[in-house]
């Protein structure tokens, strides 16, 4: 099984992706990154939400350092830009992604987690940006994604000191959204994914496409874009159904 870097199961509109390099604490090899990329480039028909997790008690221990040391500057730049493209595809691809996390959520593993939309941490989680201790820097999007969650000041301190945040602190800071008992992250993530999958898919799509982009805009551009998003969703058939269902006191049936 360990020669398949990403295991994919489909059930009831939920795709469960399991990073499968347990011997390496799911360190991100090129093959694993490319397998994630391939999934998000062309998700199977009928998938309404994704759960992303790791096999063997760890989410992801970051960049595979054994592959990293062979790269020169140009190759490292290209590799980092490839990470950015894959992380963007995960964040902005249109499918809601829920991370079920345990153990290491480190370096590139935290960059990956923060490209996903909902993050569940169990009590074994360790969030860290240890790049400074390896003589390197982040390259998979942390300065933007982690930096916007924590703020530049706290991210700088986190990197300089190499401190480890545990699940409860991670929730307080926004690195995770839910803190559950050891071993319960996958169940909670599936519950959340099932709930998210019941939303109108256009609403989910616009939440994913719109909110992160608007966050990077000026206030006036953001407000204008919000009105466009509202115009698209509120004139859709699913909006009519959602509002009618509310008034008729029944569950909506979305497309
Ligand atoms: C790895 C990696 C890895 C584990 N690349 N091989 N990430 C890091 O700096 C994290 C480095 N890893 C660790 O600090 C620890 O391995 C853990 C805390 C995650 C787990 O500790 P532990 O005691 O459970 O396991 P271990 O014995 O340290 O590791 C098991 C094996 O996984 C071991 O290999 P083995 O052949 O000796 O059995 C480790 O070498 C291997 N392993 N993590 C390669 N990351 C886009 S830029 C992003 C920048 C980064 O992400 S920098 C990396 C940050």
Short mmCIF file of C-alpha atoms and ligand atoms in Angstrom, two decimals:
data_model
loop_
_atom_site.label_atom_id
_atom_site.label_comp_id
_atom_site.label_asym_id
_atom_site.label_seq_id
_atom_site.Cartn_x
_atom_site.Cartn_y
_atom_site.Cartn_z
CA UNK A 1 0.00 0.00 0.00
CA UNK A 2 2.82 2.46 0.75
CA UNK A 3 3.74 2.75 -2.94
CA UNK A 4 0.42 4.54 -3.56
CA UNK A 5 1.10 7.95 -2.03
CA UNK A 6 -2.55 9.03 -1.93
CA UNK A 7 -5.43 6.67 -1.18
CA UNK A 8 -8.82 7.83 -2.50
CA UNK A 9 -12.24 6.54 -1.40
CA UNK A 10 -15.57 7.84 -2.66
CA UNK A 11 -18.76 7.42 -0.69
CA UNK A 12 -22.04 9.38 -0.60
CA UNK A 13 -20.58 12.37 -2.42
CA UNK A 14 -17.59 12.61 -0.07
CA UNK A 15 -14.07 11.85 -1.32
CA UNK A 16 -11.70 10.79 1.45
CA UNK A 17 -8.05 11.36 0.54
CA UNK A 18 -5.47 9.69 2.78
CA UNK A 19 -1.82 10.66 2.48
CA UNK A 20 -0.09 7.30 2.59
CA UNK A 21 3.58 7.59 3.51
CA UNK A 22 3.31 6.54 7.15
CA UNK A 23 6.97 5.47 7.36
CA UNK A 24 7.91 9.07 6.52
CA UNK A 25 5.17 10.67 8.65
CA UNK A 26 3.47 11.56 5.34
CA UNK A 27 6.31 13.88 4.33
CA UNK A 28 5.35 15.51 1.04
CA UNK A 29 7.22 13.86 -1.83
CA UNK A 30 6.79 15.11 -5.37
CA UNK A 31 4.71 12.00 -6.08
CA UNK A 32 2.32 12.81 -3.22
CA UNK A 33 2.07 16.47 -4.25
CA UNK A 34 1.36 15.43 -7.83
CA UNK A 35 -1.27 12.93 -6.72
CA UNK A 36 -3.05 15.69 -4.78
CA UNK A 37 -2.75 17.96 -7.81
CA UNK A 38 -4.22 15.30 -10.12
CA UNK A 39 -7.21 14.79 -7.83
CA UNK A 40 -8.05 18.49 -7.50
CA UNK A 41 -7.47 19.15 -11.21
CA UNK A 42 -10.21 16.69 -12.13
CA UNK A 43 -12.29 15.56 -9.16
CA UNK A 44 -14.57 12.63 -9.95
CA UNK A 45 -18.17 13.51 -10.88
CA UNK A 46 -20.55 13.65 -7.96
CA UNK A 47 -18.01 14.69 -5.32
CA UNK A 48 -19.52 17.46 -3.16
CA UNK A 49 -16.91 17.61 -0.38
CA UNK A 50 -13.44 16.24 0.40
CA UNK A 51 -11.88 14.96 3.62
CA UNK A 52 -8.06 15.07 3.66
CA UNK A 53 -6.13 13.09 6.26
CA UNK A 54 -2.96 11.07 6.79
CA UNK A 55 -2.34 7.37 7.39
CA UNK A 56 -0.46 6.26 10.51
CA UNK A 57 -1.23 8.88 13.14
CA UNK A 58 0.29 11.90 11.38
CA UNK A 59 -1.23 14.45 9.01
CA UNK A 60 1.93 15.60 7.19
CA UNK A 61 5.50 16.25 8.37
CA UNK A 62 6.10 18.79 5.61
CA UNK A 63 8.38 18.80 2.63
CA UNK A 64 10.25 15.55 2.10
CA UNK A 65 13.65 16.79 3.22
CA UNK A 66 15.48 13.93 1.53
CA UNK A 67 14.27 15.22 -1.86
CA UNK A 68 14.85 18.86 -0.94
CA UNK A 69 18.59 18.78 -0.46
CA UNK A 70 19.34 17.90 -4.11
CA UNK A 71 17.72 21.07 -5.56
CA UNK A 72 19.56 24.17 -6.77
CA UNK A 73 18.07 27.70 -6.55
CA UNK A 74 16.17 27.58 -9.83
CA UNK A 75 14.76 24.13 -9.14
CA UNK A 76 13.75 25.24 -5.63
CA UNK A 77 11.96 28.31 -7.05
CA UNK A 78 10.10 26.15 -9.56
CA UNK A 79 9.26 23.62 -6.86
CA UNK A 80 7.90 26.33 -4.57
CA UNK A 81 5.79 27.77 -7.39
CA UNK A 82 4.47 24.29 -8.08
CA UNK A 83 3.46 24.00 -4.41
CA UNK A 84 1.69 27.34 -4.74
CA UNK A 85 -0.22 26.12 -7.78
CA UNK A 86 -1.30 22.92 -6.03
CA UNK A 87 -2.27 24.71 -2.79
CA UNK A 88 -4.27 27.25 -4.83
CA UNK A 89 -6.03 24.42 -6.61
CA UNK A 90 -7.00 22.94 -3.25
CA UNK A 91 -8.10 26.26 -1.75
CA UNK A 92 -9.80 27.76 -4.80
CA UNK A 93 -10.79 24.69 -6.81
CA UNK A 94 -14.41 24.94 -5.74
CA UNK A 95 -14.75 21.83 -3.56
CA UNK A 96 -14.98 22.23 0.23
CA UNK A 97 -12.03 20.41 1.86
CA UNK A 98 -12.02 19.31 5.51
CA UNK A 99 -8.70 18.31 7.10
CA UNK A 100 -8.71 15.57 9.74
CA UNK A 101 -5.42 16.10 11.54
CA UNK A 102 -3.33 14.16 14.04
CA UNK A 103 0.36 14.13 14.93
CA UNK A 104 2.67 16.24 12.80
CA UNK A 105 1.16 19.28 11.04
CA UNK A 106 4.55 20.73 10.28
CA UNK A 107 6.12 22.99 7.69
CA UNK A 108 4.55 22.12 4.37
CA UNK A 109 2.00 20.07 6.29
CA UNK A 110 0.72 23.26 7.90
CA UNK A 111 0.85 25.00 4.52
CA UNK A 112 -1.32 22.20 3.13
CA UNK A 113 -3.72 22.31 6.09
CA UNK A 114 -4.22 26.06 5.74
CA UNK A 115 -5.12 25.62 2.07
CA UNK A 116 -8.08 23.51 3.27
CA UNK A 117 -11.26 25.15 4.49
CA UNK A 118 -12.18 23.35 7.69
CA UNK A 119 -9.55 21.92 10.04
CA UNK A 120 -10.18 19.36 12.77
CA UNK A 121 -7.29 18.65 15.18
CA UNK A 122 -7.09 15.77 17.61
CA UNK A 123 -5.18 15.90 20.88
CA UNK A 124 -1.99 14.44 19.35
CA UNK A 125 -1.55 17.35 16.90
CA UNK A 126 1.66 19.34 16.83
CA UNK A 127 1.63 22.50 14.69
CA UNK A 128 5.08 23.80 13.88
CA UNK A 129 7.04 25.74 11.27
CA UNK A 130 10.50 24.22 11.87
CA UNK A 131 12.11 25.54 8.67
CA UNK A 132 14.47 27.85 10.55
CA UNK A 133 15.91 24.86 12.37
CA UNK A 134 16.59 23.16 9.03
CA UNK A 135 18.31 26.23 7.54
CA UNK A 136 15.50 26.88 5.05
CA UNK A 137 12.34 29.00 4.70
CA UNK A 138 8.72 28.23 3.96
CA UNK A 139 7.87 27.88 0.28
CA UNK A 140 4.41 26.37 0.08
CA UNK A 141 2.36 29.46 0.86
CA UNK A 142 2.73 29.85 4.63
CA UNK A 143 3.68 33.54 4.55
CA UNK A 144 0.31 34.25 2.94
CA UNK A 145 -2.00 31.64 4.48
CA UNK A 146 -0.50 31.09 7.95
CA UNK A 147 0.58 34.74 8.04
CA UNK A 148 -3.00 35.91 7.45
CA UNK A 149 -4.40 33.56 10.07
CA UNK A 150 -1.83 34.33 12.77
CA UNK A 151 -0.72 37.78 11.67
CA UNK A 152 2.84 38.49 10.50
CA UNK A 153 4.04 39.19 14.04
CA UNK A 154 2.98 35.86 15.54
CA UNK A 155 4.11 33.88 12.48
CA UNK A 156 7.55 35.49 12.70
CA UNK A 157 7.78 34.53 16.37
CA UNK A 158 6.55 30.99 15.58
CA UNK A 159 9.25 30.54 12.94
CA UNK A 160 12.06 32.19 14.88
CA UNK A 161 11.54 30.11 17.99
CA UNK A 162 10.31 26.93 16.27
CA UNK A 163 7.61 26.69 18.92
CA UNK A 164 5.02 23.93 18.79
CA UNK A 165 1.33 24.75 19.14
CA UNK A 166 -0.97 22.03 20.43
CA UNK A 167 -4.58 21.52 19.35
CA UNK A 168 -6.25 23.77 21.91
CA UNK A 169 -3.88 26.66 21.17
CA UNK A 170 -4.25 26.02 17.44
CA UNK A 171 -8.01 26.44 17.72
CA UNK A 172 -7.60 29.61 19.77
CA UNK A 173 -5.28 31.03 17.08
CA UNK A 174 -7.30 29.82 14.09
CA UNK A 175 -4.84 27.22 12.76
CA UNK A 176 -7.58 24.67 13.49
CA UNK A 177 -11.34 25.09 13.93
CA UNK A 178 -12.20 22.03 16.04
CA UNK A 179 -10.30 20.26 18.81
CA UNK A 180 -11.37 16.64 19.40
CA UNK A 181 -10.17 13.65 21.42
CA UNK A 182 -7.33 11.50 20.13
CA UNK A 183 -8.51 9.39 17.20
CA UNK A 184 -11.78 11.28 16.67
CA UNK A 185 -10.66 13.72 13.96
CA UNK A 186 -11.71 11.61 10.97
CA UNK A 187 -15.22 10.97 12.32
CA UNK A 188 -15.72 14.65 13.10
CA UNK A 189 -14.34 15.62 9.67
CA UNK A 190 -16.75 13.25 7.93
CA UNK A 191 -19.68 14.63 9.93
CA UNK A 192 -18.72 18.16 8.91
CA UNK A 193 -18.15 17.19 5.28
CA UNK A 194 -21.58 15.53 5.14
CA UNK A 195 -23.16 18.67 6.57
CA UNK A 196 -21.29 20.91 4.11
CA UNK A 197 -22.27 18.62 1.21
CA UNK A 198 -25.94 19.31 1.97
CA UNK A 199 -25.51 23.02 1.18
CA UNK A 200 -26.36 24.22 -2.30
CA UNK A 201 -23.25 23.48 -4.34
CA UNK A 202 -23.28 26.99 -5.87
CA UNK A 203 -23.28 28.53 -2.38
CA UNK A 204 -20.29 26.36 -1.41
CA UNK A 205 -18.55 27.21 -4.67
CA UNK A 206 -19.02 30.94 -4.15
CA UNK A 207 -17.91 30.75 -0.49
CA UNK A 208 -14.71 29.04 -1.63
CA UNK A 209 -14.12 31.24 -4.65
CA UNK A 210 -15.26 34.48 -3.11
CA UNK A 211 -14.23 34.87 0.51
CA UNK A 212 -10.49 34.21 0.17
CA UNK A 213 -10.25 36.46 -2.90
CA UNK A 214 -12.27 39.28 -1.33
CA UNK A 215 -9.95 39.07 1.70
CA UNK A 216 -7.11 40.13 -0.61
CA UNK A 217 -9.00 43.10 -2.10
CA UNK A 218 -9.55 46.68 -1.02
CA UNK A 219 -12.76 47.21 0.96
CA UNK A 220 -14.55 48.86 -1.96
CA UNK A 221 -13.53 46.18 -4.47
CA UNK A 222 -14.48 43.52 -1.92
CA UNK A 223 -17.93 44.97 -1.37
CA UNK A 224 -18.54 45.21 -5.12
CA UNK A 225 -17.42 41.58 -5.58
CA UNK A 226 -19.64 40.50 -2.68
CA UNK A 227 -22.64 42.02 -4.47
CA UNK A 228 -21.75 40.08 -7.64
CA UNK A 229 -21.52 36.87 -5.58
CA UNK A 230 -24.88 37.65 -3.99
CA UNK A 231 -26.43 38.32 -7.40
CA UNK A 232 -25.23 34.95 -8.70
CA UNK A 233 -26.35 32.86 -5.74
CA UNK A 234 -29.59 34.64 -4.90
CA UNK A 235 -30.94 34.29 -8.43
CA UNK A 236 -30.15 30.57 -8.68
CA UNK A 237 -32.78 27.80 -8.60
CA UNK A 238 -31.23 26.53 -5.37
CA UNK A 239 -31.88 29.91 -3.73
CA UNK A 240 -35.57 29.65 -4.64
CA UNK A 241 -35.63 26.14 -3.21
CA UNK A 242 -33.73 27.14 -0.05
CA UNK A 243 -36.02 30.08 0.69
CA UNK A 244 -39.19 28.11 -0.15
CA UNK A 245 -38.08 25.23 2.08
CA UNK A 246 -37.49 27.63 4.96
CA UNK A 247 -40.94 29.21 4.61
CA UNK A 248 -42.62 25.80 4.21
CA UNK A 249 -40.72 24.50 7.29
CA UNK A 250 -39.12 21.56 5.43
CA UNK A 251 -35.58 20.49 4.48
CA UNK A 252 -34.37 21.92 1.15
CA UNK A 253 -33.69 19.63 -1.80
CA UNK A 254 -30.79 21.13 -3.73
CA UNK A 255 -29.60 20.06 -7.18
C1 LIG B 1 10.97 12.61 7.10
C2 LIG B 1 10.33 13.83 7.36
C3 LIG B 1 10.45 14.86 6.39
C4 LIG B 1 9.95 12.50 9.00
N1 LIG B 1 11.17 14.58 5.28
N2 LIG B 1 11.67 12.40 5.99
N3 LIG B 1 9.23 19.40 8.52
C5 LIG B 1 10.10 18.94 9.42
O1 LIG B 1 11.16 19.48 9.62
C6 LIG B 1 9.65 17.72 10.18
C7 LIG B 1 10.79 16.70 10.31
N4 LIG B 1 10.32 15.53 11.03
C8 LIG B 1 10.27 15.48 12.39
O2 LIG B 1 10.52 16.43 13.10
C9 LIG B 1 9.87 14.16 12.98
O3 LIG B 1 10.11 13.13 12.03
C10 LIG B 1 8.37 14.08 13.42
C11 LIG B 1 8.16 14.99 14.64
C12 LIG B 1 7.43 14.49 12.28
C13 LIG B 1 7.99 12.62 13.79
O4 LIG B 1 8.89 12.14 14.77
P1 LIG B 1 8.93 10.56 15.07
O5 LIG B 1 9.90 10.37 16.23
O6 LIG B 1 7.55 10.01 15.20
O7 LIG B 1 9.53 9.85 13.77
P2 LIG B 1 11.01 9.95 13.14
O8 LIG B 1 11.79 8.74 13.60
O9 LIG B 1 11.62 11.28 13.37
O10 LIG B 1 10.68 9.85 11.60
C14 LIG B 1 10.27 8.61 10.99
C15 LIG B 1 10.87 8.60 9.61
O11 LIG B 1 10.24 9.63 8.84
C16 LIG B 1 12.36 8.92 9.60
O12 LIG B 1 12.95 8.20 8.53
P3 LIG B 1 13.79 6.83 8.82
O13 LIG B 1 14.24 6.41 7.45
O14 LIG B 1 14.90 7.24 9.75
O15 LIG B 1 12.79 5.88 9.45
C17 LIG B 1 12.38 10.38 9.26
O16 LIG B 1 13.59 10.79 8.65
C18 LIG B 1 11.23 10.48 8.28
N5 LIG B 1 10.71 11.82 8.13
N6 LIG B 1 9.71 13.74 8.55
C19 LIG B 1 11.74 13.39 5.10
N7 LIG B 1 9.87 16.03 6.54
C20 LIG B 1 7.25 23.81 0.41
S1 LIG B 1 8.37 24.18 1.55
C21 LIG B 1 7.95 23.39 3.00
C22 LIG B 1 9.11 23.40 3.94
C23 LIG B 1 9.04 22.22 4.87
O17 LIG B 1 8.04 21.59 4.99
S2 LIG B 1 10.46 21.87 5.74
C24 LIG B 1 10.12 20.34 6.57
C25 LIG B 1 9.42 20.63 7.82
#
